[in-house]
Structures are given as C-alpha cells and as structure tokens.
XYZ file of C-alpha atoms in Angstrom:
660
model
C 94.901 28.211 46.044
C 96.011 26.663 49.281
C 99.762 26.710 50.150
C 101.212 24.449 52.752
C 103.433 25.964 55.365
C 107.088 25.499 54.488
C 108.388 25.180 58.013
C 107.669 21.461 58.291
C 111.051 20.473 59.718
C 111.896 23.687 61.490
C 109.635 26.475 62.648
C 112.046 29.064 61.251
C 113.169 27.320 58.078
C 111.675 29.757 55.556
C 112.875 30.464 52.068
C 112.490 33.484 49.800
C 113.806 34.357 46.348
C 116.632 36.845 45.963
C 114.316 39.069 43.942
C 111.484 39.341 46.465
C 108.064 40.162 45.026
C 106.501 43.317 46.543
C 102.919 43.447 47.785
C 100.284 43.597 45.105
C 102.837 42.928 42.326
C 101.345 41.654 39.087
C 103.145 39.136 36.923
C 104.011 39.713 33.287
C 100.780 38.121 32.100
C 98.694 40.388 34.320
C 97.854 37.871 37.054
C 98.730 38.027 40.761
C 101.469 35.630 41.821
C 99.633 32.503 42.948
C 102.128 31.593 45.647
C 102.746 33.269 48.941
C 105.289 36.027 48.991
C 107.508 37.932 51.382
C 107.729 41.691 51.520
C 110.834 42.411 53.622
C 111.392 45.713 55.328
C 107.733 46.659 55.487
C 105.639 46.334 58.595
C 101.992 45.459 58.567
C 99.774 47.790 60.491
C 97.925 46.346 63.416
C 100.255 43.402 63.946
C 102.486 44.816 66.691
C 105.027 45.889 64.101
C 105.678 42.368 62.858
C 106.745 41.929 59.262
C 104.371 40.181 56.916
C 106.538 37.082 57.031
C 105.015 35.792 53.820
C 107.048 33.522 51.580
C 107.201 33.167 47.811
C 108.943 29.868 47.249
C 109.160 28.609 43.664
C 110.923 25.485 44.916
C 107.714 24.113 46.379
C 104.512 23.693 44.402
C 100.984 24.154 45.673
C 100.990 20.537 46.784
C 104.020 21.130 49.012
C 106.335 18.917 46.921
C 109.895 19.960 46.142
C 110.084 20.899 42.470
C 113.470 22.646 42.479
C 114.270 26.299 42.313
C 113.215 26.636 38.703
C 114.984 28.513 35.932
C 116.362 31.929 36.684
C 115.658 31.849 40.389
C 118.086 31.313 43.219
C 116.777 30.476 46.618
C 118.530 31.615 49.760
C 117.554 30.710 53.304
C 116.206 33.837 54.940
C 117.970 33.070 58.215
C 121.341 33.210 56.446
C 120.702 36.542 54.746
C 122.015 39.682 56.407
C 119.506 42.078 57.963
C 116.693 39.654 57.409
C 113.431 40.279 59.180
C 114.011 37.242 61.407
C 117.002 39.001 62.923
C 114.832 41.992 63.790
C 111.696 40.153 64.844
C 111.656 37.188 67.098
C 108.513 35.750 65.604
C 107.304 35.835 62.036
C 103.774 35.265 60.907
C 103.072 32.004 59.114
C 102.758 31.796 55.386
C 99.432 32.503 53.734
C 97.894 32.613 50.335
C 96.954 35.059 47.648
C 93.438 34.672 46.324
C 93.527 35.336 42.588
C 90.243 37.210 42.667
C 91.132 39.397 45.636
C 92.381 42.919 45.055
C 95.633 44.063 46.580
C 96.982 41.985 49.398
C 94.636 39.191 50.419
C 96.051 37.284 53.375
C 92.862 35.929 54.906
C 93.356 32.322 55.919
C 92.685 32.237 59.646
C 89.294 31.454 61.169
C 87.888 30.050 57.922
C 89.234 32.935 55.880
C 87.777 35.729 58.011
C 91.040 36.988 59.535
C 94.439 37.943 58.132
C 97.305 35.682 59.127
C 98.617 36.608 62.552
C 96.051 39.369 62.849
C 94.311 38.038 65.905
C 97.460 38.591 67.911
C 97.770 42.219 66.888
C 94.205 43.479 66.746
C 92.729 42.202 69.971
C 91.231 45.208 71.739
C 93.390 47.414 69.509
C 91.084 50.398 69.695
C 91.219 53.478 71.864
C 87.653 54.260 72.808
C 88.762 57.317 74.756
C 90.403 59.224 71.909
C 88.677 62.282 70.481
C 88.982 60.939 66.927
C 87.357 57.650 67.866
C 84.527 59.433 69.666
C 83.881 61.944 66.891
C 84.080 59.239 64.229
C 81.519 57.227 66.166
C 79.330 60.320 66.555
C 79.623 61.160 62.861
C 78.613 57.617 61.929
C 75.696 57.774 64.365
C 74.516 61.019 62.770
C 74.953 59.482 59.307
C 72.917 56.405 60.225
C 70.216 58.686 61.603
C 70.377 60.809 58.455
C 69.794 57.757 56.289
C 66.688 56.764 58.259
C 64.950 60.090 58.877
C 64.381 60.693 55.168
C 61.752 57.958 55.201
C 60.275 59.084 58.514
C 59.809 62.637 57.250
C 58.676 62.063 53.678
C 57.076 58.611 53.309
C 54.112 59.404 55.541
C 53.319 62.533 53.482
C 53.478 60.974 50.020
C 49.792 61.377 49.178
C 49.705 64.944 50.514
C 52.803 66.038 48.588
C 51.518 64.518 45.338
C 48.217 66.344 45.788
C 49.969 69.639 46.495
C 52.156 69.254 43.388
C 49.102 68.436 41.300
C 50.212 64.936 40.315
C 48.337 62.306 42.350
C 49.037 59.889 39.495
C 52.728 59.990 40.485
C 52.147 59.171 44.166
C 53.861 55.798 43.971
C 56.908 57.431 42.332
C 57.130 60.095 45.007
C 57.083 57.307 47.591
C 59.539 54.979 45.885
C 62.069 57.162 44.014
C 64.467 57.267 46.958
C 64.100 53.553 47.664
C 64.757 52.701 44.009
C 67.901 54.844 44.108
C 69.082 53.000 47.211
C 68.364 49.576 45.787
C 70.110 50.211 42.478
C 73.267 51.867 43.856
C 73.945 49.860 47.021
C 75.336 46.661 45.440
C 77.952 48.626 43.489
C 79.091 51.233 45.997
C 80.077 48.657 48.634
C 82.853 46.951 46.640
C 84.140 50.363 45.514
C 84.351 51.491 49.144
C 86.232 48.325 50.088
C 88.867 49.129 47.487
C 89.106 52.926 47.476
C 88.426 53.444 51.169
C 85.577 54.880 53.192
C 86.164 58.584 53.742
C 85.913 60.047 50.241
C 82.853 57.973 49.362
C 81.324 58.823 52.740
C 81.658 62.555 52.034
C 80.218 62.174 48.536
C 77.151 60.460 49.984
C 76.626 63.158 52.606
C 76.935 65.834 49.909
C 74.313 64.095 47.765
C 71.957 64.009 50.742
C 72.518 67.730 51.352
C 71.775 68.604 47.713
C 68.746 66.297 47.615
C 67.204 67.992 50.657
C 67.543 71.391 48.988
C 66.054 70.143 45.704
C 63.035 68.583 47.444
C 62.404 71.774 49.393
C 62.572 74.148 46.424
C 61.276 72.258 43.384
C 57.909 73.434 41.990
C 57.149 70.199 40.116
C 56.594 66.526 40.877
C 59.430 65.359 38.560
C 61.771 67.740 40.385
C 60.708 66.274 43.724
C 61.301 62.762 42.368
C 64.817 63.843 41.338
C 65.427 65.245 44.821
C 64.213 62.013 46.380
C 66.592 60.067 44.139
C 69.510 62.216 45.350
C 68.400 61.696 48.943
C 68.234 57.964 48.240
C 71.766 57.903 46.817
C 73.000 59.840 49.836
C 71.069 57.716 52.326
C 72.374 54.401 51.022
C 75.984 55.613 51.110
C 75.553 57.086 54.588
C 73.998 53.937 56.012
C 76.481 51.655 54.312
C 79.519 53.672 55.376
C 78.252 54.255 58.919
C 77.696 50.551 59.563
C 80.940 49.543 57.834
C 83.089 52.050 59.708
C 81.637 51.305 63.137
C 81.790 47.532 62.750
C 85.421 47.549 61.650
C 86.795 49.925 64.330
C 85.373 48.009 67.319
C 85.868 44.394 68.469
C 83.650 41.848 66.762
C 82.077 40.819 70.065
C 81.055 44.436 70.748
C 79.578 45.235 67.345
C 76.051 44.648 68.576
C 76.555 46.957 71.546
C 78.064 49.711 69.426
C 75.273 49.284 66.881
C 72.795 49.914 69.677
C 74.845 52.934 70.724
C 74.858 54.633 67.318
C 71.168 53.873 66.865
C 70.453 56.156 69.815
C 71.243 59.098 67.525
C 67.891 58.427 65.866
C 66.012 58.943 69.162
C 65.540 62.717 68.641
C 64.113 61.884 65.224
C 61.889 58.996 66.313
C 58.838 61.339 66.386
C 59.775 62.207 62.793
C 56.256 61.579 61.524
C 54.958 64.082 64.077
C 57.588 66.650 63.051
C 56.681 66.116 59.401
C 52.972 66.631 59.979
C 53.571 69.734 62.086
C 55.791 71.230 59.381
C 53.334 70.178 56.677
C 50.623 72.166 58.466
C 52.565 75.213 57.257
C 54.328 73.658 54.255
C 55.931 70.278 53.715
C 58.837 72.114 52.042
C 60.198 73.055 55.482
C 61.263 69.426 55.893
C 64.277 70.085 53.658
C 65.760 72.599 56.122
C 66.497 70.293 59.098
C 67.645 67.596 56.673
C 70.171 69.939 55.059
C 71.493 71.170 58.428
C 71.846 67.593 59.704
C 73.849 66.562 56.648
C 76.100 69.586 57.023
C 76.955 68.497 60.589
C 77.754 64.983 59.361
C 80.081 66.343 56.676
C 82.054 68.412 59.198
C 82.499 65.529 61.659
C 83.599 62.985 59.056
C 85.879 65.417 57.214
C 87.634 66.669 60.359
C 87.908 63.588 62.571
C 87.756 60.365 60.541
C 91.228 59.329 59.361
C 91.329 55.604 58.529
C 94.558 53.795 57.615
C 95.137 52.781 53.973
C 93.065 49.872 52.749
C 94.976 46.586 52.675
C 93.154 45.783 49.432
C 94.915 48.575 47.569
C 98.383 48.665 49.136
C 101.130 48.445 46.550
C 98.817 49.341 43.660
C 99.143 52.397 41.443
C 96.071 54.524 40.731
C 95.807 52.960 37.305
C 95.938 49.449 38.755
C 93.451 50.455 41.429
C 91.032 51.787 38.818
C 91.087 48.542 36.866
C 90.608 46.449 40.018
C 86.983 47.636 39.987
C 84.645 45.594 37.846
C 83.071 48.541 36.037
C 81.276 46.372 33.492
C 79.803 44.194 36.218
C 78.732 47.264 38.167
C 77.068 48.723 35.071
C 75.190 45.505 34.293
C 74.070 45.066 37.901
C 72.991 48.672 38.503
C 71.168 49.102 35.190
C 69.489 45.705 35.452
C 68.171 46.424 38.939
C 67.073 49.922 37.943
C 65.046 48.703 34.953
C 63.350 45.967 36.984
C 62.456 48.322 39.833
C 61.074 50.909 37.399
C 58.976 48.220 35.690
C 57.582 47.100 39.044
C 56.549 50.673 39.788
C 54.901 51.031 36.387
C 52.969 47.777 36.582
C 49.345 48.339 37.504
C 49.926 52.090 37.842
C 50.823 54.124 34.760
C 50.802 51.012 32.563
C 49.225 47.576 32.631
C 51.391 44.638 33.648
C 51.054 43.252 30.118
C 52.027 46.533 28.424
C 55.150 46.825 26.291
C 56.632 49.359 28.719
C 56.530 47.005 31.689
C 57.408 43.800 29.853
C 60.321 45.304 27.921
C 61.890 46.792 31.048
C 61.430 43.529 32.950
C 62.913 41.400 30.185
C 65.876 43.709 29.579
C 66.471 44.028 33.328
C 66.526 40.288 33.936
C 68.701 39.790 30.846
C 71.216 42.291 32.229
C 71.234 40.545 35.612
C 71.792 37.210 33.881
C 74.653 38.735 31.912
C 76.044 40.102 35.179
C 76.026 36.651 36.760
C 77.752 35.049 33.788
C 80.309 37.848 33.602
C 81.128 37.596 37.296
C 81.576 33.839 37.088
C 83.421 33.452 33.809
C 84.682 36.822 32.593
C 85.513 39.194 35.445
C 89.148 39.217 36.504
C 88.257 40.913 39.785
C 84.550 40.259 40.513
C 82.509 42.753 42.503
C 81.728 40.008 44.993
C 84.551 37.468 45.330
C 83.497 33.973 46.318
C 85.378 34.272 49.585
C 82.762 36.777 50.808
C 80.616 33.743 51.649
C 82.666 32.049 54.370
C 79.645 30.691 56.265
C 77.061 29.883 53.564
C 74.154 28.789 55.731
C 73.863 31.822 58.039
C 74.962 34.170 55.236
C 72.164 33.213 52.845
C 69.609 32.903 55.633
C 70.334 36.479 56.683
C 69.902 37.733 53.114
C 66.549 35.935 52.808
C 65.522 37.247 56.205
C 66.354 40.846 55.243
C 64.471 40.481 51.951
C 61.302 39.185 53.633
C 61.437 41.725 56.452
C 62.080 44.526 53.949
C 58.855 43.696 52.111
C 56.876 43.673 55.372
C 58.295 47.088 56.263
C 55.995 48.677 53.658
C 52.513 47.922 55.122
C 53.516 49.538 58.400
C 55.431 52.595 57.194
C 53.480 53.447 54.020
C 49.946 52.096 54.486
C 49.333 52.631 58.198
C 49.663 56.457 57.887
C 47.099 56.364 55.056
C 44.769 54.223 57.173
C 44.854 56.709 60.039
C 43.456 59.308 57.619
C 41.093 57.267 55.429
C 39.603 55.038 58.146
C 40.068 56.934 61.393
C 39.704 60.455 59.986
C 42.902 61.898 61.431
C 43.742 65.491 60.598
C 47.303 66.773 60.196
C 48.049 66.968 63.914
C 46.298 63.726 64.844
C 48.023 61.868 62.024
C 51.414 62.929 63.347
C 50.541 61.604 66.787
C 49.059 58.362 65.448
C 52.231 57.696 63.453
C 54.585 58.174 66.406
C 55.036 54.404 66.904
C 56.639 54.119 63.452
C 59.832 55.831 64.533
C 59.889 55.021 68.226
C 59.011 51.325 68.003
C 61.266 50.535 65.038
C 64.142 52.270 66.803
C 63.327 50.562 70.090
C 63.243 47.157 68.422
C 66.574 47.775 66.695
C 68.289 48.868 69.917
C 66.849 46.017 71.986
C 67.799 43.441 69.359
C 71.336 44.808 68.981
C 71.826 44.763 72.764
C 70.552 41.197 73.035
C 72.921 40.074 70.283
C 75.831 41.721 72.070
C 74.940 40.187 75.430
C 73.755 36.730 74.361
C 75.966 35.773 71.448
C 75.057 32.085 71.778
C 71.402 32.774 71.078
C 71.444 34.948 67.953
C 69.151 32.530 66.094
C 66.562 32.553 68.876
C 66.664 36.355 69.090
C 66.133 36.805 65.352
C 63.351 34.219 65.213
C 61.565 35.911 68.112
C 61.562 39.316 66.397
C 60.408 37.755 63.113
C 57.452 36.165 64.895
C 56.619 39.526 66.486
C 56.679 41.227 63.102
C 54.543 38.576 61.399
C 51.908 38.217 64.111
C 51.652 41.943 64.795
C 51.169 42.894 61.148
C 48.610 40.149 60.510
C 46.631 41.104 63.625
C 46.144 44.636 62.264
C 43.559 43.135 59.919
C 41.249 42.488 62.876
C 41.273 45.921 64.530
C 38.029 47.875 65.005
C 37.591 50.566 62.301
C 35.699 52.710 64.809
C 38.225 52.403 67.654
C 41.776 53.590 67.058
C 42.885 52.271 70.457
C 42.418 48.696 69.210
C 45.323 49.227 66.792
C 48.045 50.247 69.241
C 49.048 46.812 70.570
C 49.414 44.965 67.232
C 50.965 48.027 65.569
C 53.654 48.429 68.231
C 54.408 44.700 68.301
C 54.822 44.629 64.518
C 57.034 47.728 64.433
C 59.293 46.474 67.235
C 59.652 43.244 65.268
C 60.616 45.122 62.090
C 63.228 47.154 63.941
C 64.620 44.065 65.628
C 65.192 42.341 62.296
C 66.477 44.854 59.745
C 69.414 46.766 61.265
C 70.847 44.055 63.599
C 71.072 41.574 60.723
C 73.268 44.029 58.854
C 75.626 43.867 61.844
C 75.527 40.069 62.041
C 76.537 39.639 58.411
C 79.697 41.721 58.959
C 80.771 39.145 61.550
C 80.617 36.444 58.875
C 82.622 38.447 56.323
C 86.383 38.955 55.781
C 87.555 42.316 57.091
C 88.413 43.697 53.664
C 84.914 42.963 52.312
C 82.780 44.392 55.121
C 81.359 47.201 52.972
C 80.564 44.741 50.183
C 78.587 42.527 52.565
C 76.830 45.530 54.089
C 76.005 46.747 50.579
C 74.320 43.425 49.856
C 72.071 43.801 52.896
C 71.192 47.440 52.183
C 70.587 46.709 48.509
C 68.435 43.652 49.151
C 66.413 45.495 51.782
C 65.802 48.467 49.462
C 64.934 46.247 46.507
C 62.565 44.277 48.725
C 60.869 47.509 49.781
C 60.368 48.584 46.167
C 59.003 45.145 45.293
C 56.762 45.239 48.357
C 55.501 48.726 47.529
C 54.723 47.698 43.949
C 52.933 44.501 45.002
C 51.010 45.979 47.917
C 50.049 49.231 46.185
C 48.808 47.423 43.085
C 46.695 45.000 45.106
C 45.506 47.799 47.381
C 44.090 49.758 44.429
C 42.414 46.656 42.985
C 40.730 45.759 46.274
C 39.840 49.405 46.905
C 38.094 49.628 43.531
C 36.194 46.412 44.203
C 35.154 47.541 47.691
C 34.056 50.938 46.402
C 31.442 49.281 44.194
C 30.326 47.080 47.082
C 30.183 49.606 49.941
C 30.378 53.160 48.581
C 28.589 53.252 45.231
C 25.046 52.823 46.588
C 25.142 55.411 49.405
C 26.883 58.070 47.314
C 24.451 57.605 44.417
C 21.493 57.641 46.832
C 22.852 60.950 48.116
C 22.455 62.358 44.602
C 26.108 62.431 43.508
C 26.303 61.186 39.905
C 29.373 62.939 38.512
C 32.054 60.257 37.996
C 34.886 62.811 38.188
C 33.612 64.155 41.509
C 33.294 60.639 42.933
C 36.774 59.626 41.721
C 38.444 62.757 43.104
C 36.588 62.292 46.383
C 37.822 58.704 46.837
C 41.402 59.618 45.860
C 41.321 62.565 48.250
C 40.405 60.338 51.195
C 43.943 58.897 51.085
C 45.410 62.279 52.040
C 42.616 64.193 53.803
C 39.985 63.103 56.349
C 36.380 62.548 55.313
C 35.105 65.379 57.525
C 37.318 67.808 55.616
C 36.397 66.660 52.093
C 32.686 65.833 52.366
C 31.453 69.411 52.996
C 32.865 70.310 49.571
C 30.160 68.161 47.936
C 26.794 69.983 48.075
C 24.784 66.752 48.376
C 26.649 65.897 51.603
C 26.887 69.358 53.178
C 24.638 70.809 55.854
C 22.241 69.397 58.447
C 19.684 68.565 55.782
C 21.969 65.908 54.360
C 23.122 64.416 57.670
C 21.744 60.951 56.920
C 23.443 60.810 53.514
C 26.623 62.164 55.089
C 26.823 59.364 57.659
C 25.875 56.660 55.147
C 28.615 57.726 52.734
C 31.118 58.013 55.591
C 30.401 54.471 56.763
C 30.714 53.205 53.205
C 34.074 54.965 52.811
C 35.360 53.440 56.055
C 34.373 49.920 54.981
C 35.864 50.473 51.526
C 39.280 51.460 52.809
C 39.309 49.120 55.814
C 38.825 46.072 53.601
C 41.692 47.144 51.329
C 44.058 47.639 54.263
C 43.047 44.298 55.785
C 43.953 42.583 52.518
C 47.443 44.130 52.632
C 48.050 43.017 56.219
C 46.970 39.456 55.447
C 49.221 39.382 52.372
C 52.194 40.057 54.643
C 51.798 36.687 56.406
C 53.510 34.765 53.614
C 56.601 36.965 53.681
C 56.618 36.897 57.478
C 56.583 33.103 57.586
C 59.492 33.030 55.115
C 61.423 35.367 57.419
C 60.719 33.147 60.442
C 61.953 30.039 58.617
C 65.126 31.820 57.478
C 65.845 33.037 61.014
C 65.296 29.609 62.561
C 67.594 27.973 59.988
C 70.448 30.426 60.523
C 72.400 28.223 62.905
C 75.016 29.150 65.492
C 77.380 32.054 64.676
C 79.055 32.266 68.095
C 82.367 30.929 66.771
C 82.824 34.071 64.665
C 82.187 36.511 67.522
C 85.496 37.388 69.207
C 87.509 40.464 70.231
C 89.048 41.004 66.808
C 89.263 44.614 65.530
C 89.345 44.958 61.746
C 90.712 48.525 61.454
C 92.708 50.557 63.956
C 92.160 54.291 63.527
C 95.206 56.498 63.205
C-alpha cells in the first residue's frame, strides 16, 4: 500500500500518535499496521545513526486525504514533543510503507523497491575490506562455494565405476542424481528461511551436512547407503552455495558484486583438476574421495563459526521467537519441497527402473504437479506470509529471463559433465589415468568461464546482456559441434569441448549474482535460492531426458553396428553381451574384451578389431544424439539472454549488510 509523504507543506511537519507503534508490531486482528510508523529512540543500523523517521498517522488515509485523528487517538506534532528525534537528528528519513506480506520491518521503497528508505546515504561504501573478519568471512564463503562445486567434480565422473563396484549398475542414474535431486528440492525453501532467521546458523548446518555426507559416502558398503550420502552432500552443497553467494553479495557494494564473485571463485582453482584427482584416487579406491571433502568442510565450519558475525536481520527485528516461527510459510514449504521431490523422483524412474507409462511414474508425476498447483494457490490466496513475496520481482523482464536462462543452461550442463567422461572411456578407450586427464577441461574451463564472465560484468555493467548472450552462444555452438568430432582422434574434441565448458561457466554462476542486483536486500537469499533450485531441477530433468534417450539410441545402434560382428565372433550368450556393453561405459574396450574367450589372443585379432569398431560406432552415435538434442535448450538460453534488457540502473555502490 503506497503512503504519500506527509510533509507536503513543510519538510519537517511530521505527525505521530502519542502511543507510537514499535517495529514489527502486529495489530489485534493479527495483521501488520498498513500505515507507516515511527519508532522513536531506536537507531537503524547502517544509516549513520539516523532514526527510522517513519510516521504512523491515522489522520491521513492511504490517499493522503485528511480523515481526522480517529477515535481514541490523539495526534501531536513531533517537533513540539520534548526529546523528539528531530531535536537529536538534523535530518530524518522520509516516510515509507509496510508491505503486508513482508516479514518484520519492510521499508523498501527507494529505487523501485530495492533499497530501504534513506539507506543509500548510509550504506555507500560502508564496508571495511581490510578487517580480519571481512577477509575471513570472504575466505570462508569462497571455501564454501568451492565445497559446493567439488562434489560434482569428484563424484559425477565416476558414477558408472562406483555403481559397478557396489554391484548395482541398475542404480547408476540414482548415484549420479541423488545429490542434484536433494539440491533441487531443498533450495527453494531454505532461501526464505535464511532471509528471516539469518545466515550463520543455517550456513553451519549446511556445512555439517556436507561433512557427514562425505563420511557416509566413503564408508557405506551398499548402493542405497551411497545414495543417502549423496543426498546429504546435496543438502549441504545447496546450503553452502546459497549462503556463500548471499553473504558475499550483501556485504560488498552492488557495483562490485561481479568482481567479488570472480574473487571467491578462485578458491575452486585448486580443485579444477578435480576429475583428475578423482580418477587418481579411484585407482586405489574411490572411497578416498570422502577424506579431502570432509577436511575441506571442517575448515569451512571453523572459518564461518569464528569470524562471520552478521547484524540482526531487519526482517525479524521486533519479533518474538514465536512470531518469527509463524512468519515462515511451513505449509507452502512442505507443498513445494514434496511436490518437487516427487516429480524429480518420477523423472529418474521413467525409462529406467519403470516405464514412463507405469503406475509408479505416473502417480508420482500427478501427485507432484498437484502439490505444486496447491502450492501456487496457497501462496496467492491463503498464505499470510508467502515464501516468495511479490515484491521479490522488482524488474520482471530481466528477472524472468535470468530464470529461463539458468534453467536452459542447467540442462545443457549435463551432456558435458556426465556424458563426456563416459565418452572418453567408451569411444576413446581411456583408462583411469587417461580419463582423469581427458576430463581436466570440465573443472578448469567451467571455472575459467565463470571468472571471466563475472569480471566482465563487473567492468562493463552497461553490457551485461551482450556478455550473457555471448556465453550462451559459446555453450550452444560448442556442445553441438561435439557431435562432429572424429571418434578415432581425441584431439578433435578439445576445441569444441573447451568452448562449450567456458560457455557453461560463463552463464550459470554469474547469473546468480545478477539476480541479487534485481532483488530487495532482505530477499537476497530467496532470489539466490530460486536460481540454485531451478538450476538443480533443470539438471535432474536434463539427466532424466538425456539418459533415457541415450539408452534408447544405444540399444538401437547396438543392433545396427555391434550385433553382427559380435555374433560372427562366436559370442551368443545374451548375458555376456549385455554385461559387455554395460561395462564399456565404465571400463575401456581393451580391458574388457580379453575377458571374452572369442575375442582374446592373436588368433581372434580380426574379430577383436571388428567388435571394437562396432562398439565405437554404437556409442559415438548415442553421444552425438545427446549433443544435438542440446541445441534446442541452447537456443532458448540465447533468446532469454538477448531479451534480458539493460540492468545498469540497479548497479550502484549500495551495500546491503555491514558486518559487525
């Protein structure tokens, strides 16, 4: 509800009731006071000590017309009251409004609702980059962001090998996607909670979950246990990434968020050869991966616990713990989380354990979409304090374009990170050591693209749209070109692979920074949660779509290219043939073929080479299909980036939170 400023005739003619309403006060019927209010005697942090200067004036209605003082209320000019804040402060902030759906104290009416009233004057460059707490907080967030990314670098490229070692190749897709599903289902809910309760406690919970998940993955003897460990790592990773981005973006000036994003991304540099580390450790045992992960998370916990001390959240000031608890839309969070979880599980089941038309898949899909529909209706018509207030979308066009861009880029992340490592084994015959080397571009190029993109955004704020469109084109063209590489020459893959990976890195992380610029300060974590959640959900959807189509095309190609040579070699056992083809996804042909008597030894050299060529053509055609499928999603990302528009007006020197 918009309130007109009361000082029409005189800049200092402000009125307040004798019984001033304190911040966050709820009326008798349980609703926030719709008018502005004044909280005398209390200074707002980050505003140079100025009082809030907010006025609750029952004499004037929302339309600015004089309606009288009203029953039971006496109005006294503030200037005539003793010890008023105007006597102590030469300048008071202008009046502002309370948004009924906003928790705590919502005073965001400047710069299209992105800034608190009078805040620009008090928060410009209000950060001390030389303090030890600022430095260690930044370092802790950098480590946390790295910790959220290295889980995928270390485990995703070994999915087929881990499933084989645990004796459950039928659960490969679950071992690959359990962590991503956990991220996608939790992210949309944890962001709003962090905006209300604060960052530190939730940050530490996430780091602890990551620590426990690393230990579980390293010690479990079963595939279901590993899936549970991956889920814990996913919960921890999404909280770490969300909190790291939220904390860094709100403690530095808006104009420098891109530069600081590039800075904290450098913490991933030691882990950029993560695929190589993983393959080296897997040569002994993949279980060793849990050790460096656990140690890394322990370091994060110490830095955040000892050095990060944020001020109280403005959203929750003046609220009791009971009021704070009920400011969270628990029902909405339950509907959203469960709905997403059921849909993501159904997508993983479809075409794998169960047919797409099976009761398992259809029931989970229908119930999931019904829950999401119920969530939307509840948020719009029933929730007193929605998880995502409408004011989170202050700039609709760039906001929605960024979400679409992240969704499309998230889907195209899968062919490069999940399927390229399999191709290096199945098509190019890489062993453990060679596979680690061949997968080096995954970490280094994605990181390089993210850093370059973040730096460009920080330096050329007028050209954000051009920068994003450029990286989207790189991602789309690079991935599609992988379909034309020579199956007998690995060197032909390096150029398109690196171009595609740099494009992916340049799109995903920087867009999470851009969206915080378009969001009110008190909802930064909520907006970041949307980006992380949409990206994770897109990755699960992409994995389900690509993996299902990959298996279908692989089966078709096997009949066309592999059936004849392997039968001509004298191999007729269906179980042997099936296990052989499945094994090629995790071990090179030269390692598996000698185990089949009809292909072993110099006497069977001709059959050996014929079957090998058939296997290469079988897998190469399936991978080519995946890369060509990515074009549609890439084009959608390019269109979304080009339509984003100019966001320069929102990039200034404002600092959302000043560390204590």
